[in-house]
Short mmCIF file of C-alpha atoms and ligand atoms in Angstrom, two decimals:
data_model
loop_
_atom_site.label_atom_id
_atom_site.label_comp_id
_atom_site.label_asym_id
_atom_site.label_seq_id
_atom_site.Cartn_x
_atom_site.Cartn_y
_atom_site.Cartn_z
CA UNK A 1 7.92 25.48 -9.92
CA UNK A 2 4.22 26.34 -10.14
CA UNK A 3 2.71 26.56 -6.68
CA UNK A 4 -0.97 26.61 -5.79
CA UNK A 5 -1.99 28.03 -2.42
CA UNK A 6 -4.46 26.83 0.17
CA UNK A 7 -5.74 23.83 -1.76
CA UNK A 8 -8.29 21.31 -0.45
CA UNK A 9 -6.89 17.77 -0.33
CA UNK A 10 -10.34 16.26 -0.82
CA UNK A 11 -9.79 15.24 -4.49
CA UNK A 12 -6.28 13.97 -3.83
CA UNK A 13 -6.80 11.15 -1.35
CA UNK A 14 -9.17 8.23 -0.94
CA UNK A 15 -10.61 9.20 2.43
CA UNK A 16 -11.65 12.45 0.72
CA UNK A 17 -11.69 14.62 3.87
CA UNK A 18 -11.52 18.37 3.47
CA UNK A 19 -8.13 19.11 5.07
CA UNK A 20 -6.07 21.69 3.19
CA UNK A 21 -2.46 22.05 2.15
CA UNK A 22 -0.74 25.43 2.33
CA UNK A 23 1.09 24.78 -0.98
CA UNK A 24 0.54 22.26 -3.76
CA UNK A 25 2.46 21.34 -6.89
CA UNK A 26 2.95 18.46 -9.30
CA UNK A 27 6.15 16.65 -10.29
CA UNK A 28 6.28 15.69 -13.96
CA UNK A 29 10.07 15.64 -14.50
CA UNK A 30 13.11 14.41 -12.59
CA UNK A 31 14.53 17.93 -11.97
CA UNK A 32 11.26 18.95 -10.31
CA UNK A 33 12.04 16.47 -7.52
CA UNK A 34 15.11 18.56 -6.66
CA UNK A 35 13.02 21.76 -6.83
CA UNK A 36 10.62 20.39 -4.23
CA UNK A 37 13.44 19.37 -1.88
CA UNK A 38 15.19 22.76 -2.29
CA UNK A 39 11.96 24.73 -1.80
CA UNK A 40 11.35 22.85 1.43
CA UNK A 41 14.82 23.68 2.76
CA UNK A 42 14.78 27.33 1.66
CA UNK A 43 11.32 27.96 3.09
CA UNK A 44 11.86 25.81 6.19
CA UNK A 45 8.59 24.01 5.59
CA UNK A 46 7.94 20.28 5.31
CA UNK A 47 7.09 18.60 2.02
CA UNK A 48 5.13 15.46 1.29
CA UNK A 49 5.10 13.43 -1.90
CA UNK A 50 1.66 12.16 -2.78
CA UNK A 51 1.00 9.35 -5.24
CA UNK A 52 -2.66 8.49 -5.82
CA UNK A 53 -3.48 9.13 -2.15
CA UNK A 54 -4.89 5.63 -1.59
CA UNK A 55 -2.99 4.98 1.62
CA UNK A 56 -2.91 8.30 3.48
CA UNK A 57 -5.12 9.89 6.11
CA UNK A 58 -4.85 13.65 6.67
CA UNK A 59 -5.97 14.50 10.21
CA UNK A 60 -5.14 18.20 9.95
CA UNK A 61 -4.19 20.88 7.44
CA UNK A 62 -0.70 20.40 5.97
CA UNK A 63 1.45 23.46 6.69
CA UNK A 64 3.94 22.90 3.89
CA UNK A 65 4.17 21.70 0.30
CA UNK A 66 2.38 18.66 -1.09
CA UNK A 67 3.84 17.49 -4.40
CA UNK A 68 1.83 15.02 -6.45
CA UNK A 69 4.06 12.56 -8.28
CA UNK A 70 3.22 12.42 -11.99
CA UNK A 71 6.43 11.14 -13.61
CA UNK A 72 5.37 8.47 -16.08
CA UNK A 73 7.03 6.13 -18.56
CA UNK A 74 7.90 2.44 -18.90
CA UNK A 75 11.35 1.80 -20.37
CA UNK A 76 12.74 -1.62 -21.27
CA UNK A 77 16.35 -1.59 -20.05
CA UNK A 78 17.31 -5.13 -21.02
CA UNK A 79 15.74 -8.29 -22.33
CA UNK A 80 17.47 -11.62 -21.73
CA UNK A 81 16.43 -15.15 -22.62
CA UNK A 82 14.37 -15.59 -19.47
CA UNK A 83 14.07 -12.13 -17.90
CA UNK A 84 13.23 -8.56 -18.72
CA UNK A 85 14.26 -5.41 -16.83
CA UNK A 86 11.84 -2.46 -16.86
CA UNK A 87 12.41 1.02 -15.44
CA UNK A 88 9.10 2.63 -14.53
CA UNK A 89 8.26 6.22 -13.58
CA UNK A 90 7.03 6.71 -10.00
CA UNK A 91 3.79 8.33 -11.16
CA UNK A 92 2.66 5.41 -13.35
CA UNK A 93 -0.59 3.81 -12.25
CA UNK A 94 0.26 0.47 -10.61
CA UNK A 95 -2.60 -1.56 -12.09
CA UNK A 96 -1.99 -0.19 -15.60
CA UNK A 97 1.64 -1.28 -15.28
CA UNK A 98 0.54 -4.78 -14.20
CA UNK A 99 -1.81 -4.97 -17.20
CA UNK A 100 0.99 -3.81 -19.53
CA UNK A 101 3.27 -6.61 -18.28
CA UNK A 102 0.57 -9.26 -18.58
CA UNK A 103 -0.17 -8.20 -22.11
CA UNK A 104 3.54 -8.60 -22.95
CA UNK A 105 3.63 -12.02 -21.23
CA UNK A 106 6.02 -10.92 -18.47
CA UNK A 107 5.21 -12.52 -15.15
CA UNK A 108 5.79 -11.87 -11.47
CA UNK A 109 3.32 -9.18 -10.46
CA UNK A 110 0.04 -10.65 -11.72
CA UNK A 111 -1.04 -11.54 -8.15
CA UNK A 112 -0.81 -7.81 -7.38
CA UNK A 113 -3.46 -6.90 -9.96
CA UNK A 114 -5.94 -4.16 -9.02
CA UNK A 115 -3.97 -2.79 -6.06
CA UNK A 116 -4.67 0.94 -6.24
CA UNK A 117 -1.93 3.56 -6.29
CA UNK A 118 1.26 4.44 -8.10
CA UNK A 119 4.39 2.49 -9.00
CA UNK A 120 6.50 4.89 -6.90
CA UNK A 121 4.58 4.05 -3.74
CA UNK A 122 4.75 0.30 -4.31
CA UNK A 123 8.17 -0.22 -2.66
CA UNK A 124 7.35 2.05 0.28
CA UNK A 125 5.13 -0.40 2.10
CA UNK A 126 6.22 -3.30 -0.11
CA UNK A 127 2.72 -3.87 -1.41
CA UNK A 128 1.51 -7.43 -1.17
CA UNK A 129 -1.47 -9.60 -1.86
CA UNK A 130 -2.40 -13.22 -2.55
CA UNK A 131 0.98 -14.71 -1.72
CA UNK A 132 3.21 -12.18 -3.50
CA UNK A 133 5.06 -9.05 -2.40
CA UNK A 134 6.36 -6.48 -4.86
CA UNK A 135 9.85 -6.95 -3.36
CA UNK A 136 9.97 -10.33 -5.18
CA UNK A 137 10.18 -8.47 -8.51
CA UNK A 138 12.02 -5.26 -7.64
CA UNK A 139 15.56 -5.03 -8.99
CA UNK A 140 16.34 -1.49 -7.75
CA UNK A 141 14.81 1.82 -6.70
CA UNK A 142 16.13 5.20 -7.83
CA UNK A 143 15.47 7.97 -5.32
CA UNK A 144 16.62 11.45 -4.34
CA UNK A 145 18.09 11.64 -0.85
CA UNK A 146 16.84 14.94 0.55
CA UNK A 147 19.44 14.81 3.35
CA UNK A 148 22.59 14.41 1.26
CA UNK A 149 21.11 16.00 -1.90
CA UNK A 150 22.23 13.05 -4.02
CA UNK A 151 20.59 10.49 -6.28
CA UNK A 152 20.86 6.94 -4.97
CA UNK A 153 20.20 3.67 -6.75
CA UNK A 154 19.15 1.23 -4.06
CA UNK A 155 19.53 -2.43 -4.94
CA UNK A 156 16.91 -4.77 -3.57
CA UNK A 157 18.90 -5.71 -0.43
CA UNK A 158 19.40 -2.02 0.42
CA UNK A 159 15.64 -1.44 0.33
CA UNK A 160 15.22 -3.53 3.54
CA UNK A 161 11.91 -4.95 2.41
CA UNK A 162 9.75 -6.74 4.94
CA UNK A 163 6.03 -7.26 5.53
CA UNK A 164 4.40 -3.88 4.67
CA UNK A 165 7.63 -1.95 5.25
CA UNK A 166 10.95 -0.90 3.73
CA UNK A 167 13.83 1.51 4.21
CA UNK A 168 11.67 4.21 2.58
CA UNK A 169 8.82 3.74 5.04
CA UNK A 170 11.17 3.65 8.03
CA UNK A 171 13.03 6.83 7.07
CA UNK A 172 9.76 8.69 6.67
CA UNK A 173 9.98 11.10 3.74
CA UNK A 174 13.77 11.27 3.45
CA UNK A 175 13.81 9.74 -0.04
CA UNK A 176 11.78 10.81 -3.05
CA UNK A 177 11.29 7.84 -5.34
CA UNK A 178 11.85 8.67 -9.01
CA UNK A 179 11.80 5.29 -10.78
CA UNK A 180 11.50 1.64 -9.85
CA UNK A 181 13.27 -1.06 -11.87
CA UNK A 182 11.54 -4.44 -12.05
CA UNK A 183 12.93 -7.82 -13.02
CA UNK A 184 10.15 -9.87 -14.57
CA UNK A 185 10.10 -13.43 -15.86
CA UNK A 186 9.35 -14.44 -19.41
CA UNK A 187 8.47 -17.96 -18.19
CA UNK A 188 6.57 -17.01 -15.08
CA UNK A 189 6.08 -19.39 -12.19
CA UNK A 190 2.39 -19.33 -11.36
CA UNK A 191 1.49 -18.76 -7.70
CA UNK A 192 -1.81 -20.23 -6.59
CA UNK A 193 -0.94 -20.87 -2.92
CA UNK A 194 -3.89 -18.78 -1.77
CA UNK A 195 -6.82 -21.23 -1.62
CA UNK A 196 -9.27 -18.70 -2.96
CA UNK A 197 -7.30 -18.39 -6.24
CA UNK A 198 -7.51 -22.14 -6.73
CA UNK A 199 -11.25 -22.05 -6.03
CA UNK A 200 -11.87 -19.41 -8.72
CA UNK A 201 -9.71 -21.28 -11.26
CA UNK A 202 -11.53 -24.52 -10.42
CA UNK A 203 -14.93 -22.84 -10.92
CA UNK A 204 -13.76 -21.65 -14.33
CA UNK A 205 -12.36 -25.10 -15.12
CA UNK A 206 -8.88 -23.67 -15.74
CA UNK A 207 -6.30 -26.40 -15.13
CA UNK A 208 -3.14 -24.79 -16.46
CA UNK A 209 -3.51 -21.07 -15.67
CA UNK A 210 -1.58 -18.38 -17.51
CA UNK A 211 -0.53 -15.11 -15.82
CA UNK A 212 -3.58 -13.58 -17.44
CA UNK A 213 -5.86 -16.21 -15.83
CA UNK A 214 -4.30 -15.49 -12.43
CA UNK A 215 -4.78 -11.75 -12.91
CA UNK A 216 -8.43 -12.22 -13.92
CA UNK A 217 -9.03 -14.44 -10.88
CA UNK A 218 -7.47 -11.84 -8.56
CA UNK A 219 -9.50 -9.04 -10.16
CA UNK A 220 -12.67 -11.07 -9.61
CA UNK A 221 -11.81 -11.83 -5.96
CA UNK A 222 -10.85 -8.25 -5.15
CA UNK A 223 -13.87 -6.74 -6.94
CA UNK A 224 -16.22 -8.96 -4.92
CA UNK A 225 -14.44 -8.55 -1.60
CA UNK A 226 -13.21 -4.98 -1.36
CA UNK A 227 -15.33 -1.84 -1.15
CA UNK A 228 -15.08 0.52 -4.12
CA UNK A 229 -13.26 3.62 -2.74
CA UNK A 230 -15.26 5.90 -5.05
CA UNK A 231 -18.51 4.80 -3.37
CA UNK A 232 -17.20 3.94 0.10
CA UNK A 233 -14.01 5.96 0.73
CA UNK A 234 -11.32 3.76 2.30
CA UNK A 235 -7.60 3.06 2.22
CA UNK A 236 -7.65 -0.74 2.19
CA UNK A 237 -6.48 -2.48 5.36
CA UNK A 238 -6.19 0.19 8.02
CA UNK A 239 -3.90 -1.90 10.26
CA UNK A 240 -1.19 -4.45 9.59
CA UNK A 241 -1.77 -8.05 10.57
CA UNK A 242 0.15 -8.27 13.85
CA UNK A 243 2.97 -10.77 14.38
CA UNK A 244 3.07 -12.51 17.76
CA UNK A 245 5.31 -15.12 19.36
CA UNK A 246 4.43 -18.80 19.28
CA UNK A 247 3.82 -18.71 23.04
CA UNK A 248 1.46 -15.73 22.74
CA UNK A 249 -0.32 -17.57 19.95
CA UNK A 250 -0.75 -20.74 22.01
CA UNK A 251 -2.17 -18.79 24.97
CA UNK A 252 -4.59 -16.86 22.74
CA UNK A 253 -5.64 -19.94 20.77
CA UNK A 254 -6.48 -21.75 24.02
CA UNK A 255 -8.67 -18.81 25.04
CA UNK A 256 -10.11 -18.07 21.57
CA UNK A 257 -10.19 -21.36 19.62
CA UNK A 258 -11.59 -19.62 16.52
CA UNK A 259 -8.55 -17.31 16.28
CA UNK A 260 -7.24 -17.03 12.70
CA UNK A 261 -3.46 -16.95 12.46
CA UNK A 262 -0.74 -18.70 10.49
CA UNK A 263 2.90 -19.48 11.28
CA UNK A 264 5.49 -17.24 9.62
CA UNK A 265 8.49 -18.91 11.26
CA UNK A 266 9.16 -21.57 13.92
CA UNK A 267 8.75 -18.89 16.56
CA UNK A 268 6.09 -16.49 15.32
CA UNK A 269 2.57 -16.23 13.95
CA UNK A 270 0.75 -13.62 11.90
CA UNK A 271 -2.75 -12.95 13.21
CA UNK A 272 -5.68 -11.83 11.03
CA UNK A 273 -6.40 -8.34 12.37
CA UNK A 274 -9.79 -8.41 10.61
CA UNK A 275 -10.74 -11.43 12.70
CA UNK A 276 -9.63 -9.70 15.93
CA UNK A 277 -11.84 -6.69 15.16
CA UNK A 278 -14.77 -8.88 14.11
CA UNK A 279 -14.35 -10.90 17.33
CA UNK A 280 -14.95 -7.66 19.25
CA UNK A 281 -18.26 -7.37 17.35
CA UNK A 282 -17.06 -4.28 15.50
CA UNK A 283 -17.60 -5.57 11.96
CA UNK A 284 -20.09 -3.15 10.42
CA UNK A 285 -20.07 -0.90 13.50
CA UNK A 286 -20.22 2.85 12.82
CA UNK A 287 -19.54 5.82 15.09
CA UNK A 288 -20.93 8.98 13.59
CA UNK A 289 -19.87 8.87 9.94
CA UNK A 290 -17.01 6.40 10.29
CA UNK A 291 -17.23 2.63 10.46
CA UNK A 292 -15.71 -0.81 9.91
CA UNK A 293 -16.76 -2.28 6.58
CA UNK A 294 -19.59 -4.78 7.01
CA UNK A 295 -17.82 -7.47 4.93
CA UNK A 296 -14.22 -6.91 6.12
CA UNK A 297 -13.63 -5.39 9.53
CA UNK A 298 -10.03 -4.37 8.78
CA UNK A 299 -11.23 -1.73 6.33
CA UNK A 300 -12.37 1.58 7.81
CA UNK A 301 -14.93 3.47 5.73
CA UNK A 302 -15.63 7.17 5.64
CA UNK A 303 -19.41 7.38 5.39
CA UNK A 304 -19.42 11.15 4.99
CA UNK A 305 -17.20 13.04 7.41
CA UNK A 306 -14.93 15.83 6.20
CA UNK A 307 -12.73 15.40 9.26
CA UNK A 308 -9.78 13.04 8.96
CA UNK A 309 -9.38 13.32 12.70
CA UNK A 310 -12.78 11.66 13.21
CA UNK A 311 -11.44 8.67 11.26
CA UNK A 312 -8.26 8.67 13.32
CA UNK A 313 -10.20 8.76 16.61
CA UNK A 314 -12.26 5.78 15.43
CA UNK A 315 -9.09 3.86 14.55
CA UNK A 316 -7.62 4.57 17.98
CA UNK A 317 -10.79 3.19 19.59
CA UNK A 318 -10.23 -0.05 17.65
CA UNK A 319 -6.62 -0.23 18.84
CA UNK A 320 -7.72 0.20 22.46
CA UNK A 321 -10.38 -2.47 22.11
CA UNK A 322 -7.98 -5.02 20.61
CA UNK A 323 -5.37 -4.31 23.24
CA UNK A 324 -7.86 -4.74 26.07
CA UNK A 325 -9.31 -7.99 24.74
CA UNK A 326 -6.24 -9.71 23.26
CA UNK A 327 -3.21 -7.85 24.65
CA UNK A 328 -2.13 -7.14 21.05
CA UNK A 329 -1.07 -3.68 19.88
CA UNK A 330 -2.24 -3.06 16.32
CA UNK A 331 0.12 -1.11 14.07
CA UNK A 332 -1.45 1.31 11.62
CA UNK A 333 -0.73 0.52 7.97
CA UNK A 334 -2.20 3.74 6.57
CA UNK A 335 0.11 6.78 6.62
CA UNK A 336 -1.48 9.16 9.15
CA UNK A 337 -0.50 12.80 8.82
P1 LIG B 401 -0.08 7.38 -1.45
O1 LIG B 401 -1.25 6.97 -0.63
O2 LIG B 401 -0.21 8.62 -2.26
O3 LIG B 401 1.20 7.53 -0.51
C1 LIG B 401 1.51 6.51 0.41
C2 LIG B 401 2.83 6.89 1.11
O4 LIG B 401 3.91 6.83 0.19
C3 LIG B 401 2.83 8.32 1.66
O5 LIG B 401 3.59 8.32 2.84
C4 LIG B 401 3.55 9.11 0.58
O6 LIG B 401 4.19 10.27 1.08
C5 LIG B 401 4.57 8.11 0.07
N1 LIG B 401 4.92 8.26 -1.35
C6 LIG B 401 4.10 8.06 -2.42
N2 LIG B 401 4.80 8.20 -3.56
C7 LIG B 401 6.07 8.50 -3.22
C8 LIG B 401 7.28 8.74 -3.97
N3 LIG B 401 7.32 8.70 -5.30
N4 LIG B 401 8.41 9.01 -3.27
C9 LIG B 401 8.41 9.06 -1.92
N5 LIG B 401 7.31 8.84 -1.17
C10 LIG B 401 6.15 8.56 -1.81
N6 LIG B 401 -1.82 -2.35 -0.26
C11 LIG B 401 -1.23 -3.57 -0.30
O7 LIG B 401 -0.04 -3.71 0.01
N7 LIG B 401 -1.94 -4.68 -0.67
C12 LIG B 401 -3.23 -4.63 -1.02
O8 LIG B 401 -3.83 -5.64 -1.35
C13 LIG B 401 -3.89 -3.36 -0.99
N8 LIG B 401 -5.19 -3.23 -1.30
C14 LIG B 401 -5.80 -2.02 -1.24
C15 LIG B 401 -7.15 -1.94 -1.56
C16 LIG B 401 -7.81 -0.73 -1.53
C17 LIG B 401 -9.28 -0.67 -1.87
C18 LIG B 401 -7.10 0.45 -1.17
C19 LIG B 401 -7.79 1.75 -1.16
C20 LIG B 401 -5.75 0.38 -0.83
C21 LIG B 401 -5.08 -0.87 -0.86
N9 LIG B 401 -3.74 -0.98 -0.53
C22 LIG B 401 -3.11 -2.22 -0.59
C23 LIG B 401 -2.94 0.19 -0.12
C24 LIG B 401 -2.41 1.03 -1.32
O9 LIG B 401 -2.94 0.55 -2.52
C25 LIG B 401 -0.89 0.97 -1.39
O10 LIG B 401 -0.31 1.40 -0.19
C26 LIG B 401 -0.33 1.82 -2.54
O11 LIG B 401 1.01 1.47 -2.80
C27 LIG B 401 -0.43 3.33 -2.27
O12 LIG B 401 -0.10 4.02 -3.45
P2 LIG B 401 -0.40 5.57 -3.61
O13 LIG B 401 0.23 6.03 -4.87
O14 LIG B 401 -1.85 5.82 -3.48
O15 LIG B 401 0.37 6.16 -2.36
N1 LIG B 402 -11.46 -12.13 8.62
C1 LIG B 402 -12.52 -12.23 9.49
N2 LIG B 402 -13.32 -11.14 9.64
C2 LIG B 402 -13.11 -9.98 8.99
C3 LIG B 402 -12.00 -9.87 8.12
C4 LIG B 402 -11.18 -10.97 7.94
O1 LIG B 402 -12.72 -13.27 10.11
O2 LIG B 402 -13.88 -9.04 9.18
C5 LIG B 402 -10.61 -13.32 8.40
C6 LIG B 402 -10.88 -13.90 7.00
O3 LIG B 402 -11.97 -14.77 7.00
C7 LIG B 402 -9.58 -14.60 6.69
C8 LIG B 402 -8.54 -13.76 7.44
O4 LIG B 402 -9.24 -12.96 8.39
O5 LIG B 402 -9.57 -15.90 7.20
C9 LIG B 402 -7.73 -12.85 6.52
O6 LIG B 402 -8.64 -11.99 5.82
P1 LIG B 402 -8.41 -11.59 4.28
O7 LIG B 402 -8.15 -12.81 3.46
O8 LIG B 402 -9.54 -10.70 3.89
O9 LIG B 402 -7.05 -10.79 4.25
P2 LIG B 402 -6.43 -9.72 5.27
O10 LIG B 402 -5.41 -10.40 6.09
O11 LIG B 402 -7.50 -8.98 5.98
C10 LIG B 402 -4.44 -9.07 3.73
C11 LIG B 402 -3.80 -7.78 3.33
C12 LIG B 402 -4.54 -7.18 2.15
C13 LIG B 402 -4.47 -8.17 0.98
C14 LIG B 402 -5.11 -9.49 1.41
C15 LIG B 402 -4.98 -10.57 0.36
C16 LIG B 402 -2.75 -6.82 5.30
C17 LIG B 402 -2.82 -5.79 6.37
N3 LIG B 402 -3.78 -6.85 4.46
O12 LIG B 402 -5.73 -8.75 4.22
O13 LIG B 402 -3.90 -5.97 1.77
O14 LIG B 402 -5.14 -7.67 -0.15
O15 LIG B 402 -4.48 -9.97 2.62
O16 LIG B 402 -3.65 -11.01 0.30
O17 LIG B 402 -1.78 -7.55 5.22
C18 LIG B 402 -3.87 -3.63 2.25
O18 LIG B 402 -2.71 -3.80 2.64
O19 LIG B 402 -4.44 -2.50 2.23
C19 LIG B 402 -4.63 -4.79 1.80
C20 LIG B 402 -5.91 -4.73 1.40
#
C-alpha cells in the first residue's frame, strides 16, 4: 500500500479547508480495502474512507489514514424482461452512472441526476431528491466488515434505509462499501410528484416525459437552485429536515402560520429546515468567511476560510438559534470530523 504523509485535505473535499491527514492512500482494487483495515488495526490509528468529499467537514487534522475510494466499473449481472441488475464500483461517479443508465433506457434513478459524489457513498445517507431515494433502486450492498474481517452482502432490508440514514451511517465507519447492486426498470414509472418538475415539463410542453426528460428537468432545476461548489464551496443541505410530532406541528403552525412542513405519517411532519433558518433572518447572513447561501438558507457556504472549525462554529450557532425560536433540534446531515 502506497502511503503519502502529511497531506492537505483541501483538494479532497468540497469545503476545501486546509486540514491535513497524517496518512493518505487510494483504493483502486478490492484487496486494497483489506489492506486499509489491517493497516489501521496494526498501527492502532483510525481510518476514513473518502469518496468525492462532497458531504464531509474536517474540523481538525486527521491523525490516521484517509483512503480515497477509486474502485470503478459497471457490470451487468442479469437482464430480465422488465428489470436489469447492475453491480457498480464504489468509486464510480454517481452522476455519470445515472447518465449511463438513462442512455441505456433503464429507469429508477433519473430523479437523482446531478447529485454530487460517488456510488459507494449513495447508500450511506440514502441520497434523495425530488421524490426519490436511492434505496428504491438498491438491490444489495457489498461491504467489508472491519470488525469481523469478513465480506458481507447486505440485502436491501438489512441496509436499514430511512430518510438520510442507513445501517452504514449509524455504524459509523465499520463497513467499507465495495460495490452497490442496483435493480433498475426497463419500463420505468415516471415520478413527477414534485410540483417543480411538472412546471419545467409544462414550460417545455412535454406531455409524456421519458426518463431523459425527467433527468434534464432535474438538471435544470438543480443548476438554477444550487450553488456551484467549485465557486461557492458547500456540501449541499447542512442539516436534515427535522421530523416533529403532529401536536408539535399544530402548536408551531398556530404561532408561525407561514411554517413550511408536510405530513410524513398520521402522527408526524417533516419541517423545511431552510424555512426555519430563513425565518430567523439568517438567509444570506455571513459571519467572517462563512455564511448561509442567499438563495437557500440550508446550504452553508465557505467564502474563504481555511478552518473547518469556523464552519462548524457557524453551524452550531444556527442550531442554537433554531432551538431557541422553535424548540426544534436540528440534526447535522454533513459528516463532521
Ligand atoms: P463523501 O463526502 O466522500 O463521504 C460521505 C461519507 O460517506 C463519509 O462519512 C465517508 O467516510 C463515507 N464513505 C464514502 N464512501 C464510502 C465507502 N465506499 N465506504 C464506506 N464509507 C464511505 N445529498 C442528497 O441526498 N440529496 C441531494 O439532493 C444532495 N444534493 C447535494 C448538492 C450539492 C451541491 C452537494 C455539494 C451535496 C449534495 N448532497 C445531496 C450530498 C452528497 O452529494 C451526498 O451525500 C453524496 O452521496 C456524498 O458522496 P461522496 O462520495 O462525496 O461522499
Ligand atoms: N425554503 C425557504 N427558505 C430557504 C430554503 C427553503 O423558505 O432559504 C423553503 C422552500 O421554499 C421550500 C421548502 O423550504 O418550500 C423546501 O426547500 P427545497 O425545495 O429547496 O428543499 P430542501 O428541503 O431544502 C431537500 C433536500 C435536498 C434535495 C431537495 C430536493 C434535505 C436535507 N435536503 O432540500 O438534498 O435536493 O430537497 O428534493 O432533505 C442534500 O441532502 O444535501 C440536498 C441538497
